[in-house]
Short mmCIF file of C-alpha atoms and ligand atoms in Angstrom, two decimals:
data_model
loop_
_atom_site.label_atom_id
_atom_site.label_comp_id
_atom_site.label_asym_id
_atom_site.label_seq_id
_atom_site.Cartn_x
_atom_site.Cartn_y
_atom_site.Cartn_z
CA UNK J 173 2.28 -9.81 27.11
CA UNK J 174 2.49 -13.63 27.04
CA UNK J 175 3.42 -14.98 30.43
CA UNK J 176 6.00 -17.74 30.80
CA UNK J 177 6.34 -19.82 33.96
CA UNK J 178 9.87 -21.17 34.54
CA UNK J 179 9.61 -21.92 38.26
CA UNK J 180 8.29 -25.49 38.34
CA UNK J 181 10.67 -26.46 41.15
CA UNK J 182 8.75 -24.00 43.34
CA UNK J 183 5.32 -25.34 42.35
CA UNK J 184 3.59 -26.77 39.30
CA UNK J 185 0.27 -26.07 37.58
CA UNK J 186 -2.48 -28.48 38.62
CA UNK J 187 -2.89 -31.27 36.05
CA UNK J 188 -6.33 -30.99 34.37
CA UNK J 189 -7.06 -34.63 35.32
CA UNK J 190 -6.26 -33.78 38.95
CA UNK J 191 -8.52 -30.71 38.91
CA UNK J 192 -11.38 -32.81 37.54
CA UNK J 193 -10.83 -35.67 40.00
CA UNK J 194 -10.88 -33.49 43.13
CA UNK J 195 -14.12 -31.65 42.26
CA UNK J 196 -16.50 -34.19 43.89
CA UNK J 197 -14.46 -33.90 47.10
CA UNK J 198 -15.27 -30.21 47.26
CA UNK J 199 -18.96 -31.12 47.00
CA UNK J 200 -20.90 -34.23 47.98
CA UNK J 201 -17.90 -36.31 49.02
CA UNK J 202 -17.12 -34.36 52.17
CA UNK J 203 -17.16 -37.10 54.85
CA UNK J 204 -14.42 -37.83 57.33
CA UNK J 205 -12.43 -40.88 56.16
CA UNK J 206 -12.36 -42.15 59.77
CA UNK J 207 -16.18 -42.21 60.08
CA UNK J 208 -17.68 -45.65 59.79
CA UNK J 209 -20.99 -44.53 58.25
CA UNK J 210 -21.64 -44.21 54.50
CA UNK J 211 -20.23 -40.69 54.23
CA UNK J 212 -16.95 -41.87 55.72
CA UNK J 213 -16.80 -45.16 53.84
CA UNK J 214 -17.10 -43.43 50.44
CA UNK J 215 -14.14 -41.18 51.08
CA UNK J 216 -12.03 -43.80 52.90
CA UNK J 217 -12.05 -45.77 49.67
CA UNK J 218 -10.81 -42.70 47.79
CA UNK J 219 -7.91 -42.25 50.25
CA UNK J 220 -6.96 -45.92 49.93
CA UNK J 221 -7.21 -45.82 46.13
CA UNK J 222 -4.84 -42.84 46.11
CA UNK J 223 -2.48 -44.68 48.45
CA UNK J 224 -2.49 -47.66 46.09
CA UNK J 225 -1.80 -45.38 43.11
CA UNK J 226 1.17 -43.77 44.87
CA UNK J 227 2.45 -47.18 45.97
CA UNK J 228 2.28 -48.38 42.39
CA UNK J 229 4.14 -45.24 41.24
CA UNK J 230 7.11 -45.96 43.56
CA UNK J 231 6.78 -49.73 43.52
CA UNK J 232 6.24 -49.88 47.28
CA UNK J 233 3.41 -51.40 49.36
CA UNK J 234 0.34 -49.25 50.04
CA UNK J 235 0.86 -49.66 53.79
CA UNK J 236 4.32 -48.09 53.44
CA UNK J 237 2.79 -44.75 52.34
CA UNK J 238 2.12 -42.22 55.13
CA UNK J 239 0.25 -39.09 54.08
CA UNK J 240 1.31 -35.71 55.50
CA UNK J 241 0.44 -32.09 54.74
CA UNK J 242 3.61 -31.38 52.74
CA UNK J 243 7.13 -32.37 51.86
CA UNK J 244 8.27 -30.24 54.78
CA UNK J 245 6.16 -32.23 57.24
CA UNK J 246 7.34 -35.52 55.73
CA UNK J 247 10.99 -34.44 56.11
CA UNK J 248 10.29 -33.56 59.75
CA UNK J 249 8.58 -36.91 60.26
CA UNK J 250 11.52 -38.78 58.76
CA UNK J 251 14.26 -37.09 60.75
CA UNK J 252 12.48 -36.48 64.07
CA UNK J 253 10.59 -39.75 63.71
CA UNK J 254 13.89 -41.67 63.64
CA UNK J 255 15.56 -39.49 66.30
CA UNK J 256 12.70 -40.04 68.76
CA UNK J 257 11.75 -43.58 67.84
CA UNK J 258 11.16 -45.96 70.70
CA UNK J 259 14.34 -47.46 72.06
CA UNK J 260 16.68 -45.21 70.07
CA UNK J 261 19.91 -44.54 71.94
CA UNK J 262 21.97 -43.01 69.09
CA UNK J 263 22.47 -39.27 68.93
CA UNK J 264 24.22 -38.73 65.59
CA UNK J 265 22.77 -37.87 62.17
CA UNK J 266 24.54 -37.46 58.82
CA UNK J 267 23.12 -35.14 56.18
CA UNK J 268 24.53 -32.89 53.47
CA UNK J 269 25.27 -29.19 53.20
CA UNK J 270 22.85 -28.73 50.32
CA UNK J 271 19.61 -30.08 51.79
CA UNK J 272 16.33 -28.16 51.63
CA UNK J 273 15.57 -26.04 54.74
CA UNK J 274 12.98 -28.67 55.70
CA UNK J 275 15.90 -30.99 56.51
CA UNK J 276 18.48 -28.35 57.42
CA UNK J 277 16.33 -26.60 60.02
CA UNK J 278 15.03 -29.88 61.43
CA UNK J 279 18.65 -30.97 61.96
CA UNK J 280 19.53 -27.62 63.54
CA UNK J 281 16.55 -28.06 65.88
CA UNK J 282 17.71 -31.55 66.82
CA UNK J 283 21.18 -30.18 67.54
CA UNK J 284 19.53 -27.84 70.05
CA UNK J 285 17.99 -30.95 71.65
CA UNK J 286 21.32 -32.70 72.19
CA UNK J 287 21.73 -34.58 68.89
CA UNK J 288 24.90 -34.22 66.82
CA UNK J 289 24.73 -33.65 63.07
CA UNK J 290 27.48 -33.94 60.47
CA UNK J 291 26.81 -31.85 57.34
CA UNK J 292 28.76 -33.59 54.57
CA UNK J 293 30.17 -31.24 51.89
CA UNK J 294 29.53 -31.50 48.15
CA UNK J 295 32.09 -31.43 45.36
CA UNK J 296 32.38 -28.51 42.93
CA UNK J 297 29.69 -30.04 40.73
CA UNK J 298 27.26 -30.07 43.66
CA UNK J 299 27.31 -33.81 44.32
CA UNK J 300 27.52 -35.54 47.72
CA UNK J 301 30.30 -38.11 47.39
CA UNK J 302 29.44 -41.51 48.91
CA UNK J 303 32.88 -41.86 50.52
CA UNK J 304 32.34 -38.55 52.35
CA UNK J 305 29.20 -40.07 53.86
CA UNK J 306 31.11 -43.21 54.86
CA UNK J 307 33.77 -41.09 56.62
CA UNK J 308 31.08 -39.15 58.48
CA UNK J 309 29.50 -42.23 60.08
CA UNK J 310 30.06 -42.64 63.82
CA UNK J 311 29.33 -45.44 66.26
CA UNK J 312 25.97 -43.99 67.25
CA UNK J 313 24.81 -42.70 63.84
CA UNK J 314 21.07 -43.37 63.52
CA UNK J 315 20.22 -41.79 60.16
CA UNK J 316 21.73 -40.68 56.86
CA UNK J 317 19.53 -38.16 55.05
CA UNK J 318 20.63 -37.12 51.56
CA UNK J 319 18.26 -35.69 48.96
CA UNK J 320 17.68 -37.47 45.65
CA UNK J 321 17.80 -34.26 43.61
CA UNK J 322 18.75 -30.77 44.66
CA UNK J 323 15.97 -28.20 44.33
CA UNK J 324 18.28 -25.35 43.24
CA UNK J 325 20.74 -27.01 40.87
CA UNK J 326 18.83 -30.17 39.94
CA UNK J 327 21.97 -32.20 40.77
CA UNK J 328 21.16 -35.90 41.20
CA UNK J 329 22.81 -37.46 44.23
CA UNK J 330 24.13 -41.05 44.17
CA UNK J 331 21.52 -42.19 46.69
CA UNK J 332 21.84 -45.87 45.74
CA UNK J 333 25.56 -45.86 46.65
CA UNK J 334 25.00 -43.74 49.76
CA UNK J 335 22.12 -45.96 50.86
CA UNK J 336 24.29 -49.06 50.39
CA UNK J 337 26.94 -47.54 52.68
CA UNK J 338 24.30 -46.70 55.30
CA UNK J 339 22.83 -50.19 55.09
CA UNK J 340 26.27 -51.81 55.44
CA UNK J 341 26.73 -49.79 58.63
CA UNK J 342 23.26 -50.70 59.91
CA UNK J 343 22.09 -47.07 59.69
CA UNK J 344 18.69 -45.97 58.33
CA UNK J 345 18.69 -44.02 55.06
CA UNK J 346 16.25 -41.23 54.21
CA UNK J 347 16.03 -39.41 50.91
CA UNK J 348 14.09 -36.24 50.16
CA UNK J 349 12.70 -37.10 46.73
CA UNK J 350 10.44 -34.05 46.44
CA UNK J 351 12.20 -32.78 43.30
CA UNK J 352 13.17 -36.15 41.86
CA UNK J 353 9.64 -37.57 41.90
CA UNK J 354 8.11 -37.67 38.45
CA UNK J 355 11.35 -36.58 36.79
CA UNK J 356 13.66 -39.57 37.26
CA UNK J 357 12.87 -43.20 38.13
CA UNK J 358 12.89 -44.05 41.85
CA UNK J 359 12.65 -47.84 42.03
CA UNK J 360 11.83 -48.34 45.72
CA UNK J 361 12.24 -52.11 45.66
CA UNK J 362 15.88 -51.98 44.54
CA UNK J 363 16.88 -48.73 46.28
CA UNK J 364 18.64 -49.19 49.63
CA UNK J 365 16.50 -46.43 51.12
CA UNK J 366 14.26 -46.77 54.18
CA UNK J 367 12.35 -43.48 54.11
CA UNK J 368 11.44 -41.32 51.10
CA UNK J 369 9.75 -37.89 51.07
CA UNK J 370 7.37 -36.68 48.35
CA UNK J 371 5.16 -33.65 47.82
CA UNK J 372 2.04 -33.41 45.64
CA UNK J 373 2.30 -29.84 44.39
CA UNK J 374 5.70 -30.44 42.77
CA UNK J 375 4.20 -33.02 40.41
CA UNK J 376 1.06 -31.25 39.21
CA UNK J 377 -0.97 -32.20 42.28
CA UNK J 378 -2.53 -29.68 44.63
CA UNK J 379 -0.92 -28.01 47.63
CA UNK J 380 -1.30 -29.39 51.13
CA UNK J 381 -0.57 -33.06 50.46
CA UNK J 382 2.74 -34.83 50.73
CA UNK J 383 3.99 -37.98 52.31
CA UNK J 384 6.66 -40.32 53.46
CA UNK J 385 7.30 -43.84 52.25
CA UNK J 386 8.42 -45.87 55.27
CA UNK J 387 9.89 -49.29 54.57
CA UNK J 388 7.86 -52.13 56.06
CA UNK J 389 8.99 -53.06 59.54
CA UNK J 390 10.56 -49.69 60.37
CA UNK J 391 9.00 -47.96 63.33
CA UNK J 392 9.13 -44.19 63.64
CA UNK J 393 7.74 -41.83 66.24
CA UNK J 394 4.90 -39.53 65.14
CA UNK J 395 5.54 -35.80 64.96
CA UNK J 396 1.82 -34.94 65.04
CA UNK J 397 0.22 -36.82 67.90
CA UNK J 398 -3.54 -37.06 67.72
CA UNK J 399 -6.04 -39.54 66.32
CA UNK J 400 -5.04 -42.91 64.97
CA UNK J 401 -4.92 -41.79 61.33
CA UNK J 402 -2.13 -43.20 59.15
CA UNK J 403 -1.80 -46.11 61.58
CA UNK J 404 -0.75 -43.79 64.38
CA UNK J 405 2.13 -42.34 62.39
CA UNK J 406 0.41 -39.00 61.65
CA UNK J 407 -2.57 -37.74 63.60
CA UNK J 408 -5.08 -35.40 61.96
CA UNK J 409 -7.99 -35.73 59.53
CA UNK J 410 -6.63 -36.42 56.06
CA UNK J 411 -6.59 -33.71 53.36
CA UNK J 412 -9.01 -35.54 51.14
CA UNK J 413 -8.83 -33.44 47.93
CA UNK J 414 -5.05 -33.15 48.28
CA UNK J 415 -4.58 -36.89 48.69
CA UNK J 416 -7.01 -37.80 45.89
CA UNK J 417 -5.29 -35.20 43.70
CA UNK J 418 -1.87 -36.61 44.44
CA UNK J 419 -3.05 -40.11 43.59
CA UNK J 420 -4.18 -38.89 40.16
CA UNK J 421 -1.00 -36.82 39.73
CA UNK J 422 1.09 -39.92 40.45
CA UNK J 423 -0.90 -41.90 37.89
CA UNK J 424 -0.33 -39.16 35.29
CA UNK J 425 3.37 -38.86 36.16
CA UNK J 426 3.85 -42.63 35.83
CA UNK J 427 2.19 -42.53 32.40
CA UNK J 428 4.06 -39.43 31.20
CA UNK J 429 7.56 -39.89 32.72
CA UNK J 430 8.99 -41.92 29.85
CA UNK J 431 8.16 -39.28 27.25
CA UNK J 432 8.55 -36.24 29.49
CA UNK J 433 12.13 -36.90 30.66
CA UNK J 434 13.74 -36.87 27.16
CA UNK J 435 11.45 -34.02 26.04
CA UNK J 436 12.56 -31.87 29.00
CA UNK J 437 16.19 -32.85 28.47
CA UNK J 438 15.99 -31.59 24.89
CA UNK J 439 14.43 -28.33 26.13
CA UNK J 440 17.19 -27.98 28.73
CA UNK J 441 19.80 -28.40 25.97
CA UNK J 442 18.03 -25.76 23.89
CA UNK J 443 17.90 -23.38 26.86
CA UNK J 444 21.57 -23.80 27.77
CA UNK J 445 22.74 -23.45 24.17
CA UNK J 446 20.52 -20.41 23.66
CA UNK J 447 21.79 -18.72 26.82
CA UNK J 448 25.39 -19.36 25.81
CA UNK J 449 24.77 -17.85 22.38
CA UNK J 450 22.94 -14.79 23.77
CA UNK J 451 25.18 -14.29 26.82
CA UNK J 452 28.55 -16.02 26.28
CA UNK J 453 29.76 -15.45 29.86
CA UNK J 454 26.86 -17.49 31.33
CA UNK J 455 28.09 -19.92 34.02
CA UNK J 456 25.96 -23.05 34.47
CA UNK J 457 26.24 -24.54 37.96
CA UNK J 458 26.66 -28.30 38.23
CA UNK J 459 27.00 -28.42 34.46
CA UNK J 460 29.00 -31.65 34.40
CA UNK J 461 26.91 -33.38 37.07
CA UNK J 462 23.98 -35.70 36.36
CA UNK J 463 21.02 -33.33 36.75
CA UNK J 464 17.24 -33.25 36.57
CA UNK J 465 16.18 -32.76 32.97
CA UNK J 466 14.03 -29.72 33.83
CA UNK J 467 16.47 -27.55 35.83
CA UNK J 468 19.15 -25.01 34.90
CA UNK J 469 20.93 -22.93 37.53
CA UNK J 470 23.08 -20.26 35.95
CA UNK J 471 24.92 -17.07 36.85
CA UNK J 472 25.03 -13.98 34.66
CA UNK J 473 28.14 -12.12 35.90
CA UNK J 474 27.54 -8.50 36.84
CA UNK J 475 23.72 -8.85 37.00
CA UNK J 476 22.40 -9.38 40.53
CA UNK J 477 19.74 -12.05 40.70
CA UNK J 478 17.16 -9.97 42.61
CA UNK J 479 17.40 -7.26 39.94
CA UNK J 480 17.20 -9.87 37.19
CA UNK J 481 14.15 -11.45 38.79
CA UNK J 482 12.30 -8.13 38.69
CA UNK J 483 13.42 -7.35 35.14
CA UNK J 484 12.19 -10.76 33.99
CA UNK J 485 8.93 -10.42 35.92
CA UNK J 486 8.31 -7.12 34.11
CA UNK J 487 8.66 -9.11 30.87
CA UNK J 488 6.17 -11.74 32.05
CA UNK J 489 8.76 -14.40 32.91
CA UNK J 490 8.78 -16.18 36.31
CA UNK J 491 12.05 -17.65 37.54
CA UNK J 492 13.61 -18.09 40.95
CA UNK J 493 16.61 -16.25 42.37
CA UNK J 494 19.49 -18.32 43.62
CA UNK J 495 20.14 -15.66 46.23
CA UNK J 496 17.94 -14.34 49.00
CA UNK J 497 17.51 -10.62 49.53
CA UNK J 498 17.46 -9.42 53.13
CA UNK J 499 16.99 -5.67 53.63
CA UNK J 500 18.64 -4.70 50.37
CA UNK J 501 21.70 -6.91 50.77
CA UNK J 502 21.88 -10.12 48.75
CA UNK J 503 22.91 -13.31 50.45
CA UNK J 504 24.24 -15.98 48.10
CA UNK J 505 22.52 -19.35 48.16
CA UNK J 506 24.04 -21.75 50.72
CA UNK J 507 23.86 -24.46 48.04
CA UNK J 508 26.07 -22.52 45.62
CA UNK J 509 28.37 -21.52 48.48
CA UNK J 510 28.73 -25.18 49.43
CA UNK J 511 29.78 -25.87 45.82
CA UNK J 512 32.54 -23.28 46.15
CA UNK J 513 30.93 -20.77 43.74
CA UNK J 514 32.56 -17.37 44.42
CA UNK J 515 30.24 -14.91 46.16
CA UNK J 516 30.19 -12.35 43.32
CA UNK J 517 29.03 -15.08 40.93
CA UNK J 518 26.61 -16.71 43.38
CA UNK J 519 24.67 -13.45 43.88
CA UNK J 520 24.03 -13.42 40.11
CA UNK J 521 22.44 -16.89 39.94
CA UNK J 522 18.97 -17.75 38.70
CA UNK J 523 17.11 -21.07 38.76
CA UNK J 524 15.11 -21.81 35.63
CA UNK J 525 12.85 -24.84 35.96
CA UNK J 526 10.52 -26.28 33.35
CA UNK J 527 7.54 -28.62 33.44
CA UNK J 528 4.97 -30.56 31.45
CA UNK J 529 3.43 -27.32 30.10
CA UNK J 530 6.78 -25.92 28.81
CA UNK J 531 7.21 -25.70 25.02
CA UNK J 532 10.19 -24.85 22.80
CA UNK J 533 8.83 -21.37 22.06
CA UNK J 534 8.66 -20.69 25.82
CA UNK J 535 12.36 -21.54 26.01
CA UNK J 536 13.08 -19.11 23.17
CA UNK J 537 11.06 -16.38 24.91
CA UNK J 538 13.02 -16.89 28.13
CA UNK J 539 16.34 -16.70 26.28
CA UNK J 540 15.30 -13.45 24.60
CA UNK J 541 13.92 -11.97 27.84
CA UNK J 542 17.04 -12.94 29.76
CA UNK J 543 19.29 -11.38 27.11
CA UNK J 544 17.37 -8.09 27.40
CA UNK J 545 17.17 -8.27 31.20
CA UNK J 546 20.86 -9.00 31.74
CA UNK J 547 21.84 -6.13 29.47
CA UNK J 548 19.40 -3.79 31.26
CA UNK J 549 20.58 -4.79 34.74
CA UNK J 550 24.23 -4.53 33.79
CA UNK J 551 23.58 -1.12 32.19
CA UNK J 552 21.82 0.14 35.34
CA UNK J 553 24.64 -1.18 37.55
CA UNK J 554 27.25 0.56 35.38
CA UNK J 555 25.32 3.86 35.52
CA UNK J 556 24.92 3.58 39.32
CA UNK J 557 28.64 2.77 39.59
CA UNK J 558 29.59 5.79 37.44
CA UNK J 559 27.38 8.09 39.55
CA UNK J 560 28.86 6.73 42.74
CA UNK J 561 32.46 7.12 41.47
N1 LIG Q 879 12.33 -30.74 49.83
C1 LIG Q 879 12.70 -30.21 48.67
C2 LIG Q 879 13.89 -30.75 47.97
C3 LIG Q 879 11.96 -29.17 48.11
O1 LIG Q 879 12.34 -28.64 46.94
C4 LIG Q 879 10.82 -28.69 48.80
C5 LIG Q 879 10.06 -27.54 48.29
O2 LIG Q 879 10.57 -26.73 47.54
C6 LIG Q 879 10.47 -29.30 50.01
C7 LIG Q 879 11.25 -30.32 50.51
C8 LIG Q 879 9.27 -28.85 50.79
O3 LIG Q 879 8.10 -29.32 50.18
P1 LIG Q 879 6.68 -28.63 50.51
O4 LIG Q 879 6.62 -27.38 49.69
O5 LIG Q 879 5.68 -29.65 50.09
O6 LIG Q 879 6.66 -28.37 51.97
#
């Protein structure tokens, strides 16, 4: 059975150039980048080269790049780092109802510490409207955090407009660009954004390396206190292979983005058209919104997503369920709920996400496997319903 991986928004295969580049750092190049002897100097250069590569990818300055262990840590650093920064008196944060748990749960934590958070809604297409952000601002708002692209639907948020509103109000703007990185341009110099999160393993790097771009002149409090690494903004010995790998991944993404974006968009069109032909009642979420070229989030009415996931897995196809299963009961995704998707449709949603290794025949395999799986799951549900009646 040929396996097909359609879950690139969860993680991506390591780029062969990344795998080759990190090898020496699992062998002779093992020093601590903070050591001043030869073993440290060799690897310090590698960390700084990777920083320069990532800076060139975003168009920011190398000193604006702070390495962390993950996108999750970078999101924590952005939000808590602003909340606890020296001299901050404000207690209010604006974010959206469709953020990743790395932002959502950080905001919930800060609420427990006396901060106030406004969770701005999205429209039916899954987009945060800039005017809704403007209305949410209060006198003591310190941060607006709105993601660049949603991980479940791929919806692209108008972060330039939202950032302009934040800037006009004198409020810092953070964007979680974990999913947008490498898929759409993120021109740091012209974006009115002060803090930007990225994660290596979403762009064919290796796991355990992410980071935050912090605009020059902006001071944030560290979340991990320790040594003076990352200019005191993140204590802890750097993940050398992860950082080197991300530097190479960024270089590859910069080189490949121009060709990859239209290629993936064509594959997305093929996938959506194929699903519609095979299963005419398919509902594509955020269909009319600007979306990442690699992501389709769709519901297959009458076929629960956890059952579909297993049926597809049995056919060698990896996708992600848009609903979480807790002790047998399915909970619809908060993102789809925020978009106003009815519960019975939301529990039948799948996320299909493609990447640089996806080919047209993979798309055709997924369409065929989904057709079979939906029919099988619907058939089983009908039989169970008849037995129960
Ligand atoms: N933010 C978004 C939008 C994501 O999709 C993810 C991961 O899925 C994260 C943050 C967390 O990144 P990491 O897996 O590097 O912790």
